Coordinates of C-alpha atoms and ligand atoms in Angstrom, one line a residue:
X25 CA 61.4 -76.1 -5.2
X26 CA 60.0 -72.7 -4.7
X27 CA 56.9 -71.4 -2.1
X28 CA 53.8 -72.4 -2.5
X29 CA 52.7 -69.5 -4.5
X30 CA 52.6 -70.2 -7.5
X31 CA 55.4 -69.0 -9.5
X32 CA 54.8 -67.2 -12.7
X33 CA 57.9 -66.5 -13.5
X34 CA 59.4 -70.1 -13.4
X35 CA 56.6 -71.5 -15.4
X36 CA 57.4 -68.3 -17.9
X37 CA 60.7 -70.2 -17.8
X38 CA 59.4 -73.2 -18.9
X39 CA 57.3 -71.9 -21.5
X40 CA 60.0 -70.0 -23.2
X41 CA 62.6 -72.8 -23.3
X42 CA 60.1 -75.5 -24.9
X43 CA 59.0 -72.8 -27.2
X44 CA 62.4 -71.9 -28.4
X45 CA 63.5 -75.2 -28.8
X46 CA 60.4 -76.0 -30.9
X47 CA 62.0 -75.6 -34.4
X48 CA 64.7 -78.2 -33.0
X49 CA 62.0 -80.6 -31.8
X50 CA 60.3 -80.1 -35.6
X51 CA 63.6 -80.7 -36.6
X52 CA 64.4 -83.9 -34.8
X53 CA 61.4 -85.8 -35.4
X54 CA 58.9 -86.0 -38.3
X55 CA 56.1 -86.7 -36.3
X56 CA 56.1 -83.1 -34.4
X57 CA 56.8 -81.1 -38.1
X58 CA 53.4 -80.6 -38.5
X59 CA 52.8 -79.0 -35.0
X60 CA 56.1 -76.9 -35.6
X61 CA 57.5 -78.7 -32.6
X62 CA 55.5 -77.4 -30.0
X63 CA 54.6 -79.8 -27.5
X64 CA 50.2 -79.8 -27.2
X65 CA 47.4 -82.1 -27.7
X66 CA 43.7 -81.4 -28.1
X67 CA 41.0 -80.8 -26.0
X68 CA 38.3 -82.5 -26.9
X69 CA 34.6 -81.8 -25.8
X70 CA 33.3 -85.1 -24.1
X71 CA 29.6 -84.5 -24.2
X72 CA 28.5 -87.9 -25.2
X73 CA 31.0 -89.3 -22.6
X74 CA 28.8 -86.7 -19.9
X75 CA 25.8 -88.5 -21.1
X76 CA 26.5 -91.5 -21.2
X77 CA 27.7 -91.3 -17.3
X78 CA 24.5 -90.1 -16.0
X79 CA 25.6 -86.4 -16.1
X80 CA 23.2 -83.5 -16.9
X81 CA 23.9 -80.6 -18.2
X82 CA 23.0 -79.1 -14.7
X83 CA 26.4 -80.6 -14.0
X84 CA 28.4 -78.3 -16.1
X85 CA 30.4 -79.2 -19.8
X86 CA 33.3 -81.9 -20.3
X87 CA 35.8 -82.3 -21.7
X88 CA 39.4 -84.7 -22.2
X89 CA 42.2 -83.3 -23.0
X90 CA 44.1 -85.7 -25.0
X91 CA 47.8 -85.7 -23.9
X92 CA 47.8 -89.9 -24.7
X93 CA 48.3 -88.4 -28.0
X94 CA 51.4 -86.5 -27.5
X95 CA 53.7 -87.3 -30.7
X96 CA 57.2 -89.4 -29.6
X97 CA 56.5 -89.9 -26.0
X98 CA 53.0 -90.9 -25.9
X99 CA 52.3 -90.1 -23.0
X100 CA 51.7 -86.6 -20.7
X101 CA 55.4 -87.7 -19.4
X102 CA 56.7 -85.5 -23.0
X103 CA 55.9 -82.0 -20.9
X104 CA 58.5 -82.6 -18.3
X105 CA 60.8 -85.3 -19.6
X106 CA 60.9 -83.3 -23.2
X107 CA 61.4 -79.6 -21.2
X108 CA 64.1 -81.8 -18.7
X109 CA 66.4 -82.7 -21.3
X110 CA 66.3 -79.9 -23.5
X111 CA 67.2 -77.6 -20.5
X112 CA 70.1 -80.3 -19.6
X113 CA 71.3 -79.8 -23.5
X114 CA 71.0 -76.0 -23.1
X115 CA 73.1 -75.9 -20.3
X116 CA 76.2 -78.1 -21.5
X117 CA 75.6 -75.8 -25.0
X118 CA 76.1 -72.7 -23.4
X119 CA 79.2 -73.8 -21.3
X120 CA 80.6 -74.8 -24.5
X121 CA 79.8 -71.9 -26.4
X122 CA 78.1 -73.1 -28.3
X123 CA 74.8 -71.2 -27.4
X124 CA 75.4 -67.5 -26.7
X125 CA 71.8 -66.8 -25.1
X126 CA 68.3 -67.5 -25.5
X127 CA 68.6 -65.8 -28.9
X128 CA 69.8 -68.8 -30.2
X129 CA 69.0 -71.0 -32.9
X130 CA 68.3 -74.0 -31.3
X131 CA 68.5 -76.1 -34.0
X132 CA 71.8 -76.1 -33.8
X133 CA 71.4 -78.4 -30.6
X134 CA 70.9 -81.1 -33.5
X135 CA 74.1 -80.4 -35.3
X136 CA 77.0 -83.3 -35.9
X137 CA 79.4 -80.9 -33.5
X138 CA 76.5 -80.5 -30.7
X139 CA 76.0 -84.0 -31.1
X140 CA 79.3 -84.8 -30.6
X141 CA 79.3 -82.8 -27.5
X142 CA 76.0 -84.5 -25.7
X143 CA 77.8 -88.1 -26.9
X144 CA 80.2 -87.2 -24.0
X145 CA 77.4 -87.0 -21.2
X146 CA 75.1 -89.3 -20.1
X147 CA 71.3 -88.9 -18.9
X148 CA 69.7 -91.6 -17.0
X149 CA 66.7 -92.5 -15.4
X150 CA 65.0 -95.2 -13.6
X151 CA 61.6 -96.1 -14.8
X152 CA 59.8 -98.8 -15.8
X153 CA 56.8 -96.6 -18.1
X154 CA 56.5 -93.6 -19.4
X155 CA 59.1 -91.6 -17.8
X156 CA 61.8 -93.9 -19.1
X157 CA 60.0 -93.4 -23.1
X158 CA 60.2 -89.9 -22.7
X159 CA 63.5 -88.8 -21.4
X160 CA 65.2 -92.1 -23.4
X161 CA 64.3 -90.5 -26.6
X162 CA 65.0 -87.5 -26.3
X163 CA 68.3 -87.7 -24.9
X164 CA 68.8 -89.8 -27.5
X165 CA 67.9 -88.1 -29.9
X166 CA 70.2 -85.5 -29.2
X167 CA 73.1 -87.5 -28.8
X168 CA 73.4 -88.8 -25.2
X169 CA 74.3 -91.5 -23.8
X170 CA 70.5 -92.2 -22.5
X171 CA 70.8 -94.8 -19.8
X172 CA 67.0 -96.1 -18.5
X173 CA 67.4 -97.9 -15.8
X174 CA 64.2 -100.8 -15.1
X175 CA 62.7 -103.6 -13.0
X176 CA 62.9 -107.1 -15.3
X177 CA 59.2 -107.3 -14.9
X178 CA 58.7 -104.0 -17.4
X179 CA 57.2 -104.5 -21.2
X180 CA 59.3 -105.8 -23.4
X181 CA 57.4 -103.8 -25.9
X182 CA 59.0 -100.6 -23.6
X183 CA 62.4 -102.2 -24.0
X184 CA 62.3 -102.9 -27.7
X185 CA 60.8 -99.4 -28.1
X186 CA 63.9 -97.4 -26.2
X187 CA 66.4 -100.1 -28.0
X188 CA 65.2 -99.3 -31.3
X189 CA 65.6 -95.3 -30.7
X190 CA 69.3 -95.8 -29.4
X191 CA 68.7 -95.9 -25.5
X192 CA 71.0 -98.3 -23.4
X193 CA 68.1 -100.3 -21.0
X194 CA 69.5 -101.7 -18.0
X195 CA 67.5 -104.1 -16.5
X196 CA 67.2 -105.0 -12.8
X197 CA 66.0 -108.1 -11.2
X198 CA 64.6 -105.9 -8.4
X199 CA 62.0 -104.0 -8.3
X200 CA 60.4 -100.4 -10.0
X201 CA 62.5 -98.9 -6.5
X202 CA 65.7 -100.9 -6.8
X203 CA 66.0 -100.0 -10.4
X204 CA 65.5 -96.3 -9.5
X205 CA 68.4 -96.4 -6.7
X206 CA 70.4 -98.3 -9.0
X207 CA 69.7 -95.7 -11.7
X208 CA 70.6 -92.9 -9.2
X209 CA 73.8 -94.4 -7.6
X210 CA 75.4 -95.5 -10.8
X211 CA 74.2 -91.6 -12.5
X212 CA 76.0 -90.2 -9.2
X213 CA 79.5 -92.3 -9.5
X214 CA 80.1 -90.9 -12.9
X215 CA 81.6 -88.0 -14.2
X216 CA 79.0 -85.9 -16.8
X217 CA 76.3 -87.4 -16.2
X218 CA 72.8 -86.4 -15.1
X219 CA 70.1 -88.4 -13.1
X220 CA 66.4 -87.4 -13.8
X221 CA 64.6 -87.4 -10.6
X222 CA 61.0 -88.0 -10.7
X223 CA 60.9 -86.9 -6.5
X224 CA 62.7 -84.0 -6.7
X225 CA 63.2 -82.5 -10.3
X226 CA 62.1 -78.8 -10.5
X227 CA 62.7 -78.8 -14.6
X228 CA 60.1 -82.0 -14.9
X229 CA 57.6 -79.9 -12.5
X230 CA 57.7 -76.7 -14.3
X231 CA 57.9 -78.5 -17.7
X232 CA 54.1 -80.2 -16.9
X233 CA 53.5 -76.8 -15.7
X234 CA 53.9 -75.2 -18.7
X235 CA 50.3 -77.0 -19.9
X236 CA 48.5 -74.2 -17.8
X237 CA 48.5 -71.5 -20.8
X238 CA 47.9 -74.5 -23.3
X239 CA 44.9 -75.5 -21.9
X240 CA 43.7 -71.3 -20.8
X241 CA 44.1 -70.5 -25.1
X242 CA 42.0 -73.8 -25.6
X243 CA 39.4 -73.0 -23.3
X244 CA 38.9 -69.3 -24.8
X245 CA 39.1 -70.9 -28.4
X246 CA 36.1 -73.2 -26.9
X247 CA 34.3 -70.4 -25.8
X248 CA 34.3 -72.1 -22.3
X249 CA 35.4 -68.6 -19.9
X250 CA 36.7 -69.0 -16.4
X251 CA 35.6 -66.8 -13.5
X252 CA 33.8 -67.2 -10.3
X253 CA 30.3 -67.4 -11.8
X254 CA 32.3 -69.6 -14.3
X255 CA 34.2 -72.5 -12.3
X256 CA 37.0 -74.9 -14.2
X257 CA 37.7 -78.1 -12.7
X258 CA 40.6 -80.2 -13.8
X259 CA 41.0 -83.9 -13.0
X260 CA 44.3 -85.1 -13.5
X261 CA 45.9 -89.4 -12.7
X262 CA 48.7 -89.4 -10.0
X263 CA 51.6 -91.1 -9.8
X264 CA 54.1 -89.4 -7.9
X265 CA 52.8 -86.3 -8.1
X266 CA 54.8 -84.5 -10.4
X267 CA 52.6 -83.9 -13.9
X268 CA 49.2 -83.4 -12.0
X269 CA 51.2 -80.8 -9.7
X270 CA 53.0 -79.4 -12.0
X271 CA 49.8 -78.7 -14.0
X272 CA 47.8 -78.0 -11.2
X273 CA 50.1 -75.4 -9.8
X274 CA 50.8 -73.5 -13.2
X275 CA 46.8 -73.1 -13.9
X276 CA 46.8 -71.9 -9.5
X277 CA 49.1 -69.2 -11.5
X278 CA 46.7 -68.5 -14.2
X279 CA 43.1 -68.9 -12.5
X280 CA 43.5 -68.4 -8.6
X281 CA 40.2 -69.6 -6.7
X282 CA 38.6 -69.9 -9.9
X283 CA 39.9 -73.4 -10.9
X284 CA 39.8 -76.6 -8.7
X285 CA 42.1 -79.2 -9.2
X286 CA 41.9 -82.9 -8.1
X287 CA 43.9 -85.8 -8.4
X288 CA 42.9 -89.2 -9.4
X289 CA 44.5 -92.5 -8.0
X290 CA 44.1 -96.0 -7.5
X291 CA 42.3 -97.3 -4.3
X292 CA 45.6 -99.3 -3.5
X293 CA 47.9 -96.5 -4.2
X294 CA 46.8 -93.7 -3.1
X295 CA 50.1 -92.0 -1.9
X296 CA 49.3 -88.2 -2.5
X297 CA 46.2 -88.7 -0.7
X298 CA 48.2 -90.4 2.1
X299 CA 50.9 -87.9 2.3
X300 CA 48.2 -84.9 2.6
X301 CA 45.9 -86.4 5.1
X302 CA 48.4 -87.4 7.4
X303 CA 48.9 -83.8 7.6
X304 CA 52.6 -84.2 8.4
X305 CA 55.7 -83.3 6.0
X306 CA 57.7 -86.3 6.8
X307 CA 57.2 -89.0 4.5
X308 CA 54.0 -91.3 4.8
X309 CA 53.6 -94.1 2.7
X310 CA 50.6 -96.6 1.2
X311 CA 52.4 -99.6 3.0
X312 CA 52.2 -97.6 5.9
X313 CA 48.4 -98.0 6.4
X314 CA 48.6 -101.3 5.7
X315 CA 47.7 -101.6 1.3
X316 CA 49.9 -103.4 -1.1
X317 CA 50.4 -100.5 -3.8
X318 CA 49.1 -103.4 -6.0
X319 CA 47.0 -102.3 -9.1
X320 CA 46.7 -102.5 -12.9
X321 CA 47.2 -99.2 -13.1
X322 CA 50.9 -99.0 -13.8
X323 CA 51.7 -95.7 -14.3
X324 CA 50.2 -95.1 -10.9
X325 CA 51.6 -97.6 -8.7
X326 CA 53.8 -95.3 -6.7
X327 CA 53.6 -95.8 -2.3
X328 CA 55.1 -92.6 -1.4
X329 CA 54.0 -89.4 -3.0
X330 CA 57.2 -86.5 -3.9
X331 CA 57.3 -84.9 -0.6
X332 CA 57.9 -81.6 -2.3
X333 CA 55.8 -82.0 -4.6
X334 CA 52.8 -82.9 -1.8
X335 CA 54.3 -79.7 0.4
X336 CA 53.3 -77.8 -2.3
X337 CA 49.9 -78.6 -3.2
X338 CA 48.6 -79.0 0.2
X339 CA 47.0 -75.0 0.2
X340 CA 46.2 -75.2 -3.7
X341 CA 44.6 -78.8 -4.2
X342 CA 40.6 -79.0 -4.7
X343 CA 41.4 -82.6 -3.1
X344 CA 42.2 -86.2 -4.1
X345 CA 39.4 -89.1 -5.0
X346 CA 40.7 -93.1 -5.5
X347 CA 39.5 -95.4 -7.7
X348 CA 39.4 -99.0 -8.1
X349 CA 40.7 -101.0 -10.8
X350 CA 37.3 -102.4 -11.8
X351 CA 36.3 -98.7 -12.2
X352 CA 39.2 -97.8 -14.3
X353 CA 38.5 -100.8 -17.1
X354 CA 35.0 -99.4 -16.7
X355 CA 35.9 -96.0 -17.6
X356 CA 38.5 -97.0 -20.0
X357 CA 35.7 -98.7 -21.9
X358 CA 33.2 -95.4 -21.6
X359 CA 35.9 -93.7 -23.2
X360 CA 36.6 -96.2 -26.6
X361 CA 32.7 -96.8 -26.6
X362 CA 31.3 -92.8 -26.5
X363 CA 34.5 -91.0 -28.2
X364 CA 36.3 -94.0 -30.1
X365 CA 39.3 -92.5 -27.4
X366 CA 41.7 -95.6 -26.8
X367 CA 43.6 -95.2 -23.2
X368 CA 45.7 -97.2 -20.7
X369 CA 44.5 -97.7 -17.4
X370 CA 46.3 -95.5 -15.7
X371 CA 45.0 -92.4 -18.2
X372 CA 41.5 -93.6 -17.5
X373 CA 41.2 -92.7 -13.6
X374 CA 40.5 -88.9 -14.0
X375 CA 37.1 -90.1 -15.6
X376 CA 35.4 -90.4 -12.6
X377 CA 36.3 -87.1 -11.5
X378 CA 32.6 -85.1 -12.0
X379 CA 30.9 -88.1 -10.8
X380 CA 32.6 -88.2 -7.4
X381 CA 32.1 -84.6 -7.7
X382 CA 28.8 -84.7 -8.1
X383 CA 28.2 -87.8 -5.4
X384 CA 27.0 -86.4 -1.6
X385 CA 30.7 -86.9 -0.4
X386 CA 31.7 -84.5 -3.8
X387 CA 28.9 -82.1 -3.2
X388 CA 30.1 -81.3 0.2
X389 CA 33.5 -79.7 -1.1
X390 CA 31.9 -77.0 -2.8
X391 CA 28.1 -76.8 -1.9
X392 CA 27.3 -73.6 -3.4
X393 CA 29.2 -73.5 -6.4
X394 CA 26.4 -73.4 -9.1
X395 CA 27.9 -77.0 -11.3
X396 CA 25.9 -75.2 -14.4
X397 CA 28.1 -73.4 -16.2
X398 CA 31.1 -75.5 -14.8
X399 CA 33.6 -76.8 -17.1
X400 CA 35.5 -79.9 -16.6
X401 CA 38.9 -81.2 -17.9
X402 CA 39.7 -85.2 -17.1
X403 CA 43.2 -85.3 -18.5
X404 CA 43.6 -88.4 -20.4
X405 CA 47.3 -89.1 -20.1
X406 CA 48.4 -91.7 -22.1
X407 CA 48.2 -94.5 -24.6
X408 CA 48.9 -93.9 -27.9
X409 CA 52.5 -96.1 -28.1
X410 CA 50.6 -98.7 -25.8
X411 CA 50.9 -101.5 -28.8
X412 CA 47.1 -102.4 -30.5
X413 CA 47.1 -106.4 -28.9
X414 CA 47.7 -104.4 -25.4
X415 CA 44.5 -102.0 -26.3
X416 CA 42.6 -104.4 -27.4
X417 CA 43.6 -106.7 -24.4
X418 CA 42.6 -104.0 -21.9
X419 CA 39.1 -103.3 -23.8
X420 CA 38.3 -107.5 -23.7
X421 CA 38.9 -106.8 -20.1
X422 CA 36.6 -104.2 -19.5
X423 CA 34.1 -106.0 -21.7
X424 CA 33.7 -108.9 -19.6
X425 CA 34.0 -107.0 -15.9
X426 CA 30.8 -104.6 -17.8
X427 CA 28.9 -108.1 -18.7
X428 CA 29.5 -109.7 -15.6
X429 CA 28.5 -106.1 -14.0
X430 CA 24.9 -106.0 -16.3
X431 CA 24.1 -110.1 -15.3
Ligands
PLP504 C1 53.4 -90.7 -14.9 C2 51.9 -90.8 -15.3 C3 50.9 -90.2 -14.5 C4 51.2 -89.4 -13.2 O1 52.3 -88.6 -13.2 P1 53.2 -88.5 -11.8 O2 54.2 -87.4 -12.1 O3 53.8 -89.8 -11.6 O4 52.2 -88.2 -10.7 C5 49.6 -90.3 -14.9 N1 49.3 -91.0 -16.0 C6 50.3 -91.6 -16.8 C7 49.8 -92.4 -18.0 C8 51.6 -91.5 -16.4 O5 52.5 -92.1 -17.2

């Protein structure tokens, strides 16, 4: 992992490989033709979302950026997973000769010989969500032997999904951790093959960072300009830290002091928060002050925060906010009710990210930032493979929990 400065040139990296490898992506699968393989999802302006929390426009513009939507993962897990493997394929290519440099072709990654060559290695991860979707797909679409590694507790929808696509699922009786170390062990016993790690990876960090110039070229497109009189704040789920990090750090690179950057998590899982106000850089977890790590909020149930990943952020992070599960049905419904946006719970936290900002406790990080001419990015971060009886599951939900609320 590199300083905490942010580092253009890694994130330039980044940027270059996924957009090189974008005619092989188009190539691969139908659903990213149309975008010509690049990897992006829209931003969305939120307005009726702003009004219908309570926000004036005193409080600045929304907006949702809609990485649920992100074609073949589903999920904002495509920026790192998707730049992960493509950099694992790059590498065996070129030690085979069969890239000569980043003048390349890619597409002929996708080849019956390339293939032939990736059928010899293996990539494997452990995960029970969107991680496991992400890398299991594309590594298989490639070729590999992609190895996902999960708890027996996980969706079968998930399994059925990877199964479907070609990935081997290995399941666990254990938990989300014991499949991990399983996942890692067996990856590390075997000869050509290569473990994703979501605690340590630099290639899944800069991937998600790579969304920083995305997001800058939306924002001018939107008119919406960044500056000191002109403040962005960007509201981002955590997990283990890795996509709101990576994001967060590559739009440190891009905006300086001019954007803030906050991460959402659940109120029994709040790992990054733990990590950073312990204030130490040996590991601290959730258990550790005594909560279960229990919450609906899959995608975020994580107790101990990527230590590098929490190293790093500690001089650039705005700060971290937790919300309860109630809240995240709650906002999960704002969202399907004011923008017809369908979410799982975990993509639903960063909603309550101006509100808290806006609250006494909020006010008090940046009391004399005029909110006016603020603009505000909640990532939404995933949903769109989530199957419809799921959705519709998580909306009855929310329904009842916003009656019961109203009696
Ligand atoms: C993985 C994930 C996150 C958080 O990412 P981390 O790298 O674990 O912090 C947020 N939302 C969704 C839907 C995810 O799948």
């Amino acid at each position: 992992m590199p300083g905490s400065a942010p580092s253009l040139a890694l994130i330039d990296e980044a940027e270059s490989r996924l957009a090189r490898c974008a005619p092989l992506l188009a190539a691969l699968f139908p659903e990213l033709a149309a975008a010509g393989g690049h990897i992006e999802s829209r931003l969305m302006a939120a307005k009726p979302l702003q009004q219908a929390l309570g926000a004036g426009d005193a409080s600045g513009s929304w907006y949702l950026k809609r990485d649920d939507e992100l074609p073949v993962a589903g999920s904002i897990k495509a920026r790192g997973g998707f730049h992960e493997v493509l950099a694992i394929a790059e590498s065996i290519a070129l030690e085979h000769d069969l890239l000569k440099d980043t003048a390349t072709d890619r597409r002929i990654l996708a080849t019956p010989q390339a293939r032939a060559l990736f059928s010899q290695y293996a990539v494997t991860v452990g995960s029970t969500g969107n991680l496991g979707m992400s890398i299991g797909v594309m590594a298989a679409a490639l070729g590999f032997d992609a190895v996902v590694h999960m708890s027996a507790d996980a969706k079968e929808w998930k399994k059925d999904r990877l199964r479907k696509r070609g990935v081997r699922v290995v399941e666990h009786a254990g938990d989300y951790a014991e499949a991990v170390a399983a996942g890692r062990a067996q990856a590390l016993a075997a000869p050509r093959s290569h473990f994703v790690d979501d605690e340590q990876s630099e290639l899944l960090f800069f991937g998600y960072a790579a969304a920083a110039r995305g997001l800058a070229r939306q924002l001018a497109e939107a008119g919406r300009v960044v500056d000191a009189a002109h403040p962005l704040f960007v509201y981002i789920p955590c997990g283990v830290g890795g996509a709101p990090g990576g994001i967060s750090h590559g739009l440190k690179a891009l905006f300086g002091p001019n954007v803030h950057c906050f991460f959402a998590e659940p109120v029994a899982s709040p790992c990054f928060l733990v990590q950073l106000a312990s204030g130490a850089d040996s590991p601290v977890s959730v258990y550790d002050i005594g909560l279960d790590n229990r919450t609906e909020a899959d995608g975020l149930a994580v107790g101990q925060a990527s230590e590098l990943v929490a190293s790093l952020m500690r001089p650039q992070l705005g700060g971290v906010f937790t919300v309860s599960d109630d809240e995240l049905y709650l906002n999960l419904l704002a969202l399907k009710d004011t923008l017809g946006v369908e979410v799982e719970p975990s993509a639903a936290a960063a909603v309550s990210g101006p509100g808290w900002l806006g609250s006494a406790t909020g006010r008090a990080y940046a009391p004399d930032i005029d909110m006016s001419a603020a603009t505000h990015v909640i990532w939404a971060t995933g949903g769109s493979l989530v199957p419809p009886d799921a959705l519709r599951g998580f909306q009855d939900h929310a329904r009842q929990l916003s009656q019961r609320r109203a009696a």
